[in-house]
Coordinates of N, CA and C and ligand atoms in Angstrom, one line a residue:
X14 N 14.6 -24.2 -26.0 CA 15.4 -23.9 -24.8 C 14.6 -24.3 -23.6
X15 N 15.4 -24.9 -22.7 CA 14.6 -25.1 -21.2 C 14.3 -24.5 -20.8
X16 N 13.5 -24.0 -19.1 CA 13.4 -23.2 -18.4 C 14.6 -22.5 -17.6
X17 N 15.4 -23.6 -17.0 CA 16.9 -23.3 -16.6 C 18.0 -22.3 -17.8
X18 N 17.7 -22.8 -19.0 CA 18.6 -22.4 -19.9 C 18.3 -20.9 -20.2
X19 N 17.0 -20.4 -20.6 CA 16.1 -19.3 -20.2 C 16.7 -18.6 -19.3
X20 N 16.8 -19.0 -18.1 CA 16.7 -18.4 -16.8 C 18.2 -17.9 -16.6
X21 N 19.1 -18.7 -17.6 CA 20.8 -19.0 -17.3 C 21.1 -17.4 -18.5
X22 N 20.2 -17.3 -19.5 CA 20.1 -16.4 -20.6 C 19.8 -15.2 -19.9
X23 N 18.6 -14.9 -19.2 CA 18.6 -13.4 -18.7 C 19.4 -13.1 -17.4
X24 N 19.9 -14.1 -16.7 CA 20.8 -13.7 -15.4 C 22.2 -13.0 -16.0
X25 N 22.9 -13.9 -17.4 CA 23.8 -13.3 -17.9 C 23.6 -12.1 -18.7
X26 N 22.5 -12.0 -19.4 CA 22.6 -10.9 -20.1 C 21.8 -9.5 -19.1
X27 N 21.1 -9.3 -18.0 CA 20.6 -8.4 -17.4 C 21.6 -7.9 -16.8
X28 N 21.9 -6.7 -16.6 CA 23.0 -5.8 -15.5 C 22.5 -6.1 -14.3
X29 N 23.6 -6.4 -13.4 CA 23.5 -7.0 -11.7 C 22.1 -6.2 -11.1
X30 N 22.3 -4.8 -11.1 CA 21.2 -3.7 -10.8 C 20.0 -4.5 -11.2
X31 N 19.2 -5.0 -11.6 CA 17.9 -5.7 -12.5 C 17.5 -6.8 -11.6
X32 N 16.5 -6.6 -10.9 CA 15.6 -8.2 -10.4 C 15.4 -8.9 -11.6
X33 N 15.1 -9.7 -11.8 CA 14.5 -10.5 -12.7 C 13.3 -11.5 -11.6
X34 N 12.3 -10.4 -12.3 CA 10.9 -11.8 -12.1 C 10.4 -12.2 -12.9
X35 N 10.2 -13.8 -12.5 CA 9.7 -14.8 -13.8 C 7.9 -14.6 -13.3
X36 N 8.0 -14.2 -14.3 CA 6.3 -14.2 -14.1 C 5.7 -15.7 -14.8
X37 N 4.7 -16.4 -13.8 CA 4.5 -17.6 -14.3 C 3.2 -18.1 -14.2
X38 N 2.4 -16.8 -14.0 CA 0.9 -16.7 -14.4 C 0.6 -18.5 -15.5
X39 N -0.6 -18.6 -15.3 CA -1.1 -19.8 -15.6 C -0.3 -21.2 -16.1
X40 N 1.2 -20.8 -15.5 CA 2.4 -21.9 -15.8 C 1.7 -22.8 -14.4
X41 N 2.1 -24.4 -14.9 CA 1.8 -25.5 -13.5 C 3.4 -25.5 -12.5
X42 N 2.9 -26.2 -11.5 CA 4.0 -25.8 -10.5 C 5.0 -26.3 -10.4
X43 N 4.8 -27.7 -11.7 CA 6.0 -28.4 -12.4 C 7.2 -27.6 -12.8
X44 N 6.5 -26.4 -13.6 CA 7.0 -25.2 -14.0 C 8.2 -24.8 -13.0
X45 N 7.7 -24.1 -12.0 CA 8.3 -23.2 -11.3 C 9.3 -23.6 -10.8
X46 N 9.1 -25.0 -10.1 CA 9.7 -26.4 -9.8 C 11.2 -26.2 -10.6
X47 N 11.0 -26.1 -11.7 CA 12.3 -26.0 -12.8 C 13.2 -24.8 -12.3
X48 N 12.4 -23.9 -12.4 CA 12.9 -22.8 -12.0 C 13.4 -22.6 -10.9
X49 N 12.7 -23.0 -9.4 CA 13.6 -23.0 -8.3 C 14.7 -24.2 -8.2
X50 N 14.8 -25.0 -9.2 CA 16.0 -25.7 -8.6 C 17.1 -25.7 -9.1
X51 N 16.7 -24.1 -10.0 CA 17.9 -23.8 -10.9 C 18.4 -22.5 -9.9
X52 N 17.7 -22.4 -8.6 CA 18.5 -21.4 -7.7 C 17.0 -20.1 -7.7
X53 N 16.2 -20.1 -8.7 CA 15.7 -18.8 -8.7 C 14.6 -18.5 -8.1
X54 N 14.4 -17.5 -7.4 CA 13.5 -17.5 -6.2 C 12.5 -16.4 -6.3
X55 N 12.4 -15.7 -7.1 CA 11.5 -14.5 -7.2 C 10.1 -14.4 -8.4
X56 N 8.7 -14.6 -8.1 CA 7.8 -15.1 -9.6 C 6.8 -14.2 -9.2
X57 N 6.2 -13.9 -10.1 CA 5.1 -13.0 -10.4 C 3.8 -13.8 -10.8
X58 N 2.9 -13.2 -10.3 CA 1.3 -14.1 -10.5 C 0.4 -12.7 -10.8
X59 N -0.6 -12.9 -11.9 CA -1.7 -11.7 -11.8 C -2.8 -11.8 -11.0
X60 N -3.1 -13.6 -10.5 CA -3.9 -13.7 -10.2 C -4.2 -14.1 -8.7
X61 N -4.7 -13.3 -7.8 CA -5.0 -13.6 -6.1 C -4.7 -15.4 -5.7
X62 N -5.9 -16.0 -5.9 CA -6.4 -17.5 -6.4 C -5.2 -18.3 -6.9
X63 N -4.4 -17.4 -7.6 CA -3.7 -18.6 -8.3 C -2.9 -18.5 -7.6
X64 N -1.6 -17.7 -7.2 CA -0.7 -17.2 -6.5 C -0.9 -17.7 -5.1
X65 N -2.3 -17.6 -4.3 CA -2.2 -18.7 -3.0 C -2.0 -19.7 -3.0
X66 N -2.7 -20.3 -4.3 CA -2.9 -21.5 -4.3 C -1.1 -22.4 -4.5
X67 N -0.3 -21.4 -5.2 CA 1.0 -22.1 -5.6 C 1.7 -21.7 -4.7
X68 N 1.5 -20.3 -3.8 CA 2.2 -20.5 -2.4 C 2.1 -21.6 -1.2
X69 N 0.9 -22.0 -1.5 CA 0.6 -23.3 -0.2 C 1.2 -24.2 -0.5
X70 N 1.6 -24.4 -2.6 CA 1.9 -25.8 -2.5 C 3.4 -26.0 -2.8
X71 N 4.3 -24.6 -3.0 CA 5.7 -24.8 -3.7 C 6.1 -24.4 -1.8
X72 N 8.0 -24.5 -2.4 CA 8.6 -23.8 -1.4 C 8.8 -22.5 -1.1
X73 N 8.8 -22.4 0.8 CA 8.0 -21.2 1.4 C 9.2 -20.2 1.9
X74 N 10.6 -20.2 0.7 CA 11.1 -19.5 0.2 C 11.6 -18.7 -0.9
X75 N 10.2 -18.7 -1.1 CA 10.2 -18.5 -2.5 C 9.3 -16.8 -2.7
X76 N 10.0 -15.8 -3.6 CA 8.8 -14.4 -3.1 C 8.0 -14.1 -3.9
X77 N 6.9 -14.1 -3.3 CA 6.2 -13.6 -4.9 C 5.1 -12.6 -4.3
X78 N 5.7 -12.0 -6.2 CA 4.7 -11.0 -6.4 C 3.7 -10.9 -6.8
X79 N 2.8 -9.9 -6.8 CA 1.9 -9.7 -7.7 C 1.9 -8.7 -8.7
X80 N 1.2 -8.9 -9.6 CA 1.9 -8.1 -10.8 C 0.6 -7.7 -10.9
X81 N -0.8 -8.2 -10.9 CA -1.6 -7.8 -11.7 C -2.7 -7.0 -11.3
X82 N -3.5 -6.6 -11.4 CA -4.7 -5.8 -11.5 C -5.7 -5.9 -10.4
X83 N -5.4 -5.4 -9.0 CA -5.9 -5.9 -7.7 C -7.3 -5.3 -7.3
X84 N -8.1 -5.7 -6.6 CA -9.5 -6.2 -6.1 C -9.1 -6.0 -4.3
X85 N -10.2 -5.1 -4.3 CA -9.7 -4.7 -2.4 C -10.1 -6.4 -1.5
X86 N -11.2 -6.4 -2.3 CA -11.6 -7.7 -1.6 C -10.3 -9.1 -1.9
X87 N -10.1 -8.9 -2.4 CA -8.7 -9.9 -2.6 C -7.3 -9.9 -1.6
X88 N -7.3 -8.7 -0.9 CA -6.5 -8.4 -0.6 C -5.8 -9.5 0.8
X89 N -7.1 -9.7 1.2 CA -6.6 -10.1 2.9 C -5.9 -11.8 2.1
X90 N -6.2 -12.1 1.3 CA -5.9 -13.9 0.9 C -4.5 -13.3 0.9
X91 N -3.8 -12.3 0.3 CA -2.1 -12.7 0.2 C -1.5 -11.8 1.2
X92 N -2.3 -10.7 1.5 CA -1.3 -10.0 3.0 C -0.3 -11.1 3.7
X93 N -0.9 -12.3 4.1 CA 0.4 -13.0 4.9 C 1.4 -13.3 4.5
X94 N 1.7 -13.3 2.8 CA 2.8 -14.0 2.1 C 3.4 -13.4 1.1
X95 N 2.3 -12.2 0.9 CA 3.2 -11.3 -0.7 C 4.5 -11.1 -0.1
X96 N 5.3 -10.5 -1.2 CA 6.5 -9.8 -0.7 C 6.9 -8.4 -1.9
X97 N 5.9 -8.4 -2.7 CA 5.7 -7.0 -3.2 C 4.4 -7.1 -4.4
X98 N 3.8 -5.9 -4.0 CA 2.1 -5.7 -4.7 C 2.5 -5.0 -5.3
X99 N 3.1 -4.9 -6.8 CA 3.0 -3.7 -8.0 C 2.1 -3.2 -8.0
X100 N 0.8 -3.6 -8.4 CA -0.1 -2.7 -9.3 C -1.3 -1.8 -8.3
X101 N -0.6 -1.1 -7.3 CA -1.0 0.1 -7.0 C -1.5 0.9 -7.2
X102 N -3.0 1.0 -7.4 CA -3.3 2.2 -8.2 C -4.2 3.1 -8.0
X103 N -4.7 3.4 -6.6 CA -5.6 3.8 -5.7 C -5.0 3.8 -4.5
X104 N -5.8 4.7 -3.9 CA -5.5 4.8 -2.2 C -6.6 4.2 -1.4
X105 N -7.7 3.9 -1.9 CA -8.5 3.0 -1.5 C -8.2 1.5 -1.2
X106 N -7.1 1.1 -2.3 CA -6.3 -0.4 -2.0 C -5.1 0.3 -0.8
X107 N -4.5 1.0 -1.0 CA -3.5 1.3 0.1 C -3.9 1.3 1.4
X108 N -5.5 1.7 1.4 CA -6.1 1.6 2.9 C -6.7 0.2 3.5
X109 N -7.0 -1.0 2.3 CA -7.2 -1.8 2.6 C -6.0 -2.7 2.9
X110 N -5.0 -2.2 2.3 CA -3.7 -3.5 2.7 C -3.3 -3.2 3.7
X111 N -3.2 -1.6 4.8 CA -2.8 -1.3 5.6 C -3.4 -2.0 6.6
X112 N -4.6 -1.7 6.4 CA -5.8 -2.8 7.6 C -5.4 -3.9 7.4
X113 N -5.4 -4.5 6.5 CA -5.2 -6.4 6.2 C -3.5 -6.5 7.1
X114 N -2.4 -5.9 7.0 CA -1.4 -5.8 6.9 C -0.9 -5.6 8.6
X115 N -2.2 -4.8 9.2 CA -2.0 -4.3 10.6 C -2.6 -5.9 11.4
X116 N -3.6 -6.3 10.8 CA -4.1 -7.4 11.3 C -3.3 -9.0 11.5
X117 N -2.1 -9.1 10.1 CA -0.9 -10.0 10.6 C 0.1 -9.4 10.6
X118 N -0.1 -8.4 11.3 CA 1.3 -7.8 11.7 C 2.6 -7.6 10.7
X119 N 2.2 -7.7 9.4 CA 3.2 -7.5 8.5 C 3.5 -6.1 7.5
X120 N 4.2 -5.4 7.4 CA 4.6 -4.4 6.8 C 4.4 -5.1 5.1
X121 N 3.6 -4.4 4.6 CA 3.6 -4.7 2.9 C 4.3 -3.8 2.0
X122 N 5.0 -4.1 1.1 CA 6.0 -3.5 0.2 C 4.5 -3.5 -1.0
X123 N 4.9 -2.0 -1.6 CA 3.9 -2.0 -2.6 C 5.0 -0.6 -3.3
X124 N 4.2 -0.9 -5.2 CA 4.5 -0.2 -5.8 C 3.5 0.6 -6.2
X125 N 3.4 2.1 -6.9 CA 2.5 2.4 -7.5 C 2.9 2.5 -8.7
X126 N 1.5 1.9 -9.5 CA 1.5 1.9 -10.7 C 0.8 2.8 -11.5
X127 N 1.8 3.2 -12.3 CA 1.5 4.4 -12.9 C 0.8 4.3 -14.4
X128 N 0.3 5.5 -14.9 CA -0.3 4.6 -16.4 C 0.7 5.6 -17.4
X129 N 1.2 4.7 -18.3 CA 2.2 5.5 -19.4 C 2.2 4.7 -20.7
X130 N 0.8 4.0 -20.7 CA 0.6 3.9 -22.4 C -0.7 4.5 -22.5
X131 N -0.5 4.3 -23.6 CA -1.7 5.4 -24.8 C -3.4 4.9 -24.1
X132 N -3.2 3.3 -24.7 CA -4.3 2.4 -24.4 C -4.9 2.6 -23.3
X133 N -6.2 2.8 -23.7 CA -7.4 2.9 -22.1 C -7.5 1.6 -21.2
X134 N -6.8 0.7 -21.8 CA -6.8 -0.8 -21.0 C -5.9 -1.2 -20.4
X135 N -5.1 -0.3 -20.1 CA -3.8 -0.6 -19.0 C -4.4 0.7 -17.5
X136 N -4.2 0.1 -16.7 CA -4.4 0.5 -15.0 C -3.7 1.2 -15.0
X137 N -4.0 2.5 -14.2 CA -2.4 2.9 -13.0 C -3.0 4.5 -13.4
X138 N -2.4 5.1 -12.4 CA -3.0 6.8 -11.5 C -2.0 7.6 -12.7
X139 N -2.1 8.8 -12.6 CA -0.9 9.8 -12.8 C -0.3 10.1 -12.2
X140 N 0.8 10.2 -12.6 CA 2.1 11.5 -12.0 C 1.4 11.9 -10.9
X141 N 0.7 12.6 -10.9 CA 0.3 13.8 -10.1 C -0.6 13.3 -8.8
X142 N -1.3 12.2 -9.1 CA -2.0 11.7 -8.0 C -0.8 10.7 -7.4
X143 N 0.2 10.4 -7.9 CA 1.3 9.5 -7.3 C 1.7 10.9 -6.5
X144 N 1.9 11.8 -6.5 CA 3.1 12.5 -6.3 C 1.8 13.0 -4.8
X145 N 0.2 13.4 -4.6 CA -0.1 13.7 -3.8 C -0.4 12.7 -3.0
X146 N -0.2 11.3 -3.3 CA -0.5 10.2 -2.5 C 0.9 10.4 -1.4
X147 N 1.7 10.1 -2.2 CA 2.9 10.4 -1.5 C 3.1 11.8 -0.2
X148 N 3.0 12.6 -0.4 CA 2.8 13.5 0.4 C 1.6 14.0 1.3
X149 N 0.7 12.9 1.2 CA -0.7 13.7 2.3 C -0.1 12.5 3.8
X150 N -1.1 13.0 4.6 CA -0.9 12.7 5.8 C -1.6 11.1 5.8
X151 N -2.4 10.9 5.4 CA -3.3 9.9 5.1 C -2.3 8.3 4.6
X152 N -1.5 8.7 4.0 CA -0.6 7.9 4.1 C 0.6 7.3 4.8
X153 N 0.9 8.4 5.5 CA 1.9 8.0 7.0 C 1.3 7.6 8.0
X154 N 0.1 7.8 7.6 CA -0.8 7.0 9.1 C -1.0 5.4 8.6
X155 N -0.7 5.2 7.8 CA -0.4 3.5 7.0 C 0.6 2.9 7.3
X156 N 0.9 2.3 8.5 CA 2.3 1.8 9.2 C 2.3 0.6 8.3
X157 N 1.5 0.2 8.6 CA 1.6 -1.2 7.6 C 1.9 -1.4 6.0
X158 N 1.8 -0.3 5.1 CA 2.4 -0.1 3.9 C 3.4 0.8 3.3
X159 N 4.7 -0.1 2.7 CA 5.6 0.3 2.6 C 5.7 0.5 1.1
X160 N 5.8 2.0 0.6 CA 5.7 2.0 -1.1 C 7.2 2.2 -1.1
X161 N 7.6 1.1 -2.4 CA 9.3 1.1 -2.7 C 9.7 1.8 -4.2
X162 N 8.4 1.9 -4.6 CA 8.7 2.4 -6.3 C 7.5 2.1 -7.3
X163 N 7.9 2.5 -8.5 CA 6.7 2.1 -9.1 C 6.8 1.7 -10.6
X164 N 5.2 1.0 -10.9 CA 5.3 -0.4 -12.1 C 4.9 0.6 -13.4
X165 N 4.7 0.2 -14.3 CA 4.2 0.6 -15.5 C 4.4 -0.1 -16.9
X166 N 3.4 -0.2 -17.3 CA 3.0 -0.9 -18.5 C 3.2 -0.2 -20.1
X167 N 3.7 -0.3 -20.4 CA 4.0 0.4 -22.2 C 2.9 0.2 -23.2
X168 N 2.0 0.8 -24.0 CA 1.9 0.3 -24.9 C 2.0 -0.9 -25.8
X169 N 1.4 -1.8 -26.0 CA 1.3 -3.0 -26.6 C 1.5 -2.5 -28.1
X170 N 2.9 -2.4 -28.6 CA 3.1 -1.8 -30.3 C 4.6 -1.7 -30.4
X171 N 4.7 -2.1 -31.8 CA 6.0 -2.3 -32.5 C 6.5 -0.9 -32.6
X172 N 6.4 0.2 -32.6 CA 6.7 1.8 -32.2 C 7.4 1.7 -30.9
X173 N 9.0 1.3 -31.4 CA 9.8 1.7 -30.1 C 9.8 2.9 -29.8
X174 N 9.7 3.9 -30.5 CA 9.8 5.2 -29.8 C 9.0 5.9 -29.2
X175 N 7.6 5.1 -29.5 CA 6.6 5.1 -28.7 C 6.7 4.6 -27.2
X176 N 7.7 3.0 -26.8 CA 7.8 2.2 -25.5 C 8.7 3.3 -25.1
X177 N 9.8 3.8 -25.9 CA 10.9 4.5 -25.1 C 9.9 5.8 -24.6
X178 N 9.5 6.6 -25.2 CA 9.1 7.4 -24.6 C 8.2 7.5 -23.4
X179 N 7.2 6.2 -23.4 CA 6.5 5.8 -22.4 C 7.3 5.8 -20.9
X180 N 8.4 4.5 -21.5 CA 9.5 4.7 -20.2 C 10.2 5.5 -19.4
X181 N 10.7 6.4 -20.6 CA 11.5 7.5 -20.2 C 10.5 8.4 -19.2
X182 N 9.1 8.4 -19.3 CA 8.6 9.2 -18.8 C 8.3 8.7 -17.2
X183 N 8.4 7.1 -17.2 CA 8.4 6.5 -15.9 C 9.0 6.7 -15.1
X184 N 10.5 6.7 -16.1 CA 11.9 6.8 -15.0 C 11.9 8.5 -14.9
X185 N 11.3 9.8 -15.6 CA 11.4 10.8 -14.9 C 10.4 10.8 -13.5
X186 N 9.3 10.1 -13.9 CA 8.3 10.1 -12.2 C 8.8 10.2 -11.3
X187 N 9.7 8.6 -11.8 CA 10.3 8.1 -10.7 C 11.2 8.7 -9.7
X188 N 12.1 9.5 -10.5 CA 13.5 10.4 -10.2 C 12.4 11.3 -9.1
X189 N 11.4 12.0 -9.8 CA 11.0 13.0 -9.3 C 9.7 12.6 -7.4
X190 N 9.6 11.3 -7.9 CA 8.6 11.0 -6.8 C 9.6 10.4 -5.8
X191 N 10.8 10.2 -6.5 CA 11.8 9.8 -4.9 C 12.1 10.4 -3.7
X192 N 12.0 11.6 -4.2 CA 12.3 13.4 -3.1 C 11.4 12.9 -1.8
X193 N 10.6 12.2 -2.4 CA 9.5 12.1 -1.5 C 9.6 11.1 -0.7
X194 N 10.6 11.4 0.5 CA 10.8 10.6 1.5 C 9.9 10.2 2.7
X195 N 9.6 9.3 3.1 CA 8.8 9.4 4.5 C 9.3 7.9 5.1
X196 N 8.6 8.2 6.6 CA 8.8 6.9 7.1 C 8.0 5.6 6.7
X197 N 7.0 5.7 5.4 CA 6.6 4.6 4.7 C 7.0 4.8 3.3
X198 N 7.4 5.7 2.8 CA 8.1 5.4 1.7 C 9.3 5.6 1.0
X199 N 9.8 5.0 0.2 CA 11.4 5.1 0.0 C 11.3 4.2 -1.3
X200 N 11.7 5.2 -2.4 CA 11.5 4.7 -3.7 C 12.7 4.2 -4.7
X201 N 12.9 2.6 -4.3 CA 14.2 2.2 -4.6 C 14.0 1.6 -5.9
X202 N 12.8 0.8 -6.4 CA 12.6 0.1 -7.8 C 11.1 0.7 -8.8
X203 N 11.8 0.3 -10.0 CA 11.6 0.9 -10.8 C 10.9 -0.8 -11.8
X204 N 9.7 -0.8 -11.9 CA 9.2 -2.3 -12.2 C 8.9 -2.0 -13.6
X205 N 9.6 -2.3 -14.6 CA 9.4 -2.1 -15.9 C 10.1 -2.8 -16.9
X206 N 9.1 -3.2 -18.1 CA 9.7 -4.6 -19.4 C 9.3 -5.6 -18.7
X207 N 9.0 -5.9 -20.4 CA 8.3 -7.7 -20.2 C 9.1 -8.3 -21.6
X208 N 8.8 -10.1 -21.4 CA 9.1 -10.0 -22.5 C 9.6 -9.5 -23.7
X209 N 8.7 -8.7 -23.9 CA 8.6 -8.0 -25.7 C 9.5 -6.7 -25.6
X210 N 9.5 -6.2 -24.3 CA 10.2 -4.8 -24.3 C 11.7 -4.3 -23.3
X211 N 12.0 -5.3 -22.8 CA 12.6 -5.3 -21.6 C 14.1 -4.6 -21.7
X212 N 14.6 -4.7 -23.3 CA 15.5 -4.4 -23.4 C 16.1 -3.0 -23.7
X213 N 14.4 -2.1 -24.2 CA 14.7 -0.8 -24.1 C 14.2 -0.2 -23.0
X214 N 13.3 -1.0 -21.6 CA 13.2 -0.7 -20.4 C 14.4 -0.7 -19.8
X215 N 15.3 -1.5 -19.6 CA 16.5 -1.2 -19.3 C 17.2 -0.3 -19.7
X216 N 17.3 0.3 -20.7 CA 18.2 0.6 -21.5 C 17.5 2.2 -20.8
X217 N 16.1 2.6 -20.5 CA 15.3 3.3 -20.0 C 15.7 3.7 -18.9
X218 N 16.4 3.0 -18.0 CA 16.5 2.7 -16.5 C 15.7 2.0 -15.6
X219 N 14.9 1.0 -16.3 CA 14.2 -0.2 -15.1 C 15.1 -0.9 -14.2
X220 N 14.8 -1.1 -13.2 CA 15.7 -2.2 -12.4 C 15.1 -3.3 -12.2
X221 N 14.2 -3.5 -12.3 CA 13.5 -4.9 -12.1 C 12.3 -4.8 -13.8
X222 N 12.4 -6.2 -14.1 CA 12.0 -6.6 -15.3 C 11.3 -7.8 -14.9
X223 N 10.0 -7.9 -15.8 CA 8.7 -9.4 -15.1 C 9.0 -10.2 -16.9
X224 N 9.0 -11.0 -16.7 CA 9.5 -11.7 -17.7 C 8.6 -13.1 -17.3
X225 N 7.6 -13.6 -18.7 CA 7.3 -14.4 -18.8 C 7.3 -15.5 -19.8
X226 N 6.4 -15.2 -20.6 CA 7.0 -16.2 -22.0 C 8.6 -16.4 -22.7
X227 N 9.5 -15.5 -22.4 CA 10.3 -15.6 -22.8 C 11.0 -16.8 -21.8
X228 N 10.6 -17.0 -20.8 CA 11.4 -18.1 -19.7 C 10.6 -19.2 -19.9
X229 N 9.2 -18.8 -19.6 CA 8.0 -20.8 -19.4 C 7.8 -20.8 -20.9
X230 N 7.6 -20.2 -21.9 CA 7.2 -20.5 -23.2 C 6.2 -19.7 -23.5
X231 N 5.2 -19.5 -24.6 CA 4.3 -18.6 -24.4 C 3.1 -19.6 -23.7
X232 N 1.9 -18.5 -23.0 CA 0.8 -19.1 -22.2 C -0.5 -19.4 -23.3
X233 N -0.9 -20.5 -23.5 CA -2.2 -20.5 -24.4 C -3.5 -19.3 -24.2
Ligands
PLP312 C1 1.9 -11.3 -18.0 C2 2.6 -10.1 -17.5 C3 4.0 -9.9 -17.7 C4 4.9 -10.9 -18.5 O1 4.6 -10.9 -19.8 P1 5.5 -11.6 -20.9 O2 5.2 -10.9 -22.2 O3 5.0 -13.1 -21.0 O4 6.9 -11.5 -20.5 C5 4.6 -8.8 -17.2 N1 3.9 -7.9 -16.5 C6 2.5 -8.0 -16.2 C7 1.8 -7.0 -15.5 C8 1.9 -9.1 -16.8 O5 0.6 -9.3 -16.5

């Protein structure tokens, strides 16, 4: 299957409610190329470096995220251009994108990423530090970052009842960390499924789904 044909496969089969980002980490920009001229405009990158580098060179309406595993020092290279930082997982990064963010004058959309597999090799806070990040003062004084919801990673294992449960427990965070209104945050997405799992993430209540090999092919 092509990239367009891919792309024509998950727009029909995802419920309207569902972003679909094509994650296209180590894909060339021939790649994406396919992809935007089949209309689709939203791509996910893990990596700082790489993600600038294909913002400078594709078209500059195009949004991209970041999906992956962030470095404070990295931060100021995409402040001008992200259009949403998933993997939130500190308030130490929240303080550096505010600064980076106040400096071009741009409001940053970020998620926090929460940790809900087993595996010690997946990133992301708890519940509970999501839920006091949300509520201290220290973060309304962050004009510059805007948290919209939050990411989470499943378990890498053929144990669906394992991913569902993972999920289900994201989408209760999520329910419960929404209450938590302020003037920087407002918890509208829910960034969960990949490839391999996306269909019981949905089925979980994700609204946005990062999808990669299943659209560019798998990555060497
Ligand atoms: C690579 C990656 C994806 C996409 O993975 P596929 O299995 O290729 O769909 C999704 N989310 C994150 C955080 C990733 O790093």
């Amino acid at each position: 299957m092509t990239i367009p044909e891919n792309l024509k496969h998950f727009k029909s089969e995802l419920p309207e409610n569902v972003t679909l980002v094509a994650v296209s980490k180590t894909k060339p920009n021939e790649d994406i190329m396919e992809a935007y001229n089949a209309g689709h405009r939203i791509f996910g990158e893990n990596k700082v470096q790489e993600m600038t580098d294909k913002y400078e060179a594709l078209p500059k309406d195009i949004e991209w995220h970041m999906i992956g595993h962030v470095q404070s020092n990295k931060i100021k290279y995409m402040v001008p251009f992200v259009s949403l930082i998933h993997g939130v997982d500190r308030m130490k990064l929240l303080k550096e994108i505010n600064k980076q963010g106040e400096k071009h004058d741009r409001v940053i959309n970020c998620l926090l990423q929460i940790k809900i597999a087993e595996e010690d090799s997946k990133f992301g806070m708890t519940d509970k530090k999501a839920e006091e990040i949300l509520k201290s003062d220290t973060l309304s004084g962050f004009k510059f970052v805007n948290i919209k919801g939050v990411m989470g990673m499943a378990t890498f294992t053929d144990d669906e009842a394992q991913i569902k449960k993972e999920f289900s427990f994201l989408k209760t965070t999520f329910d419960k960390l929404k209450t938590y209104h302020s003037a920087n945050s407002n918890l509208e997405i829910i960034s969960m499924g990949m490839s391999g799992d996306y269909q019981l993430a949905v089925a979980c209540g994700s609204n946005m789904v990062r999808i990669g090999s299943s659209i560019f092919g798998e990555r060497d």
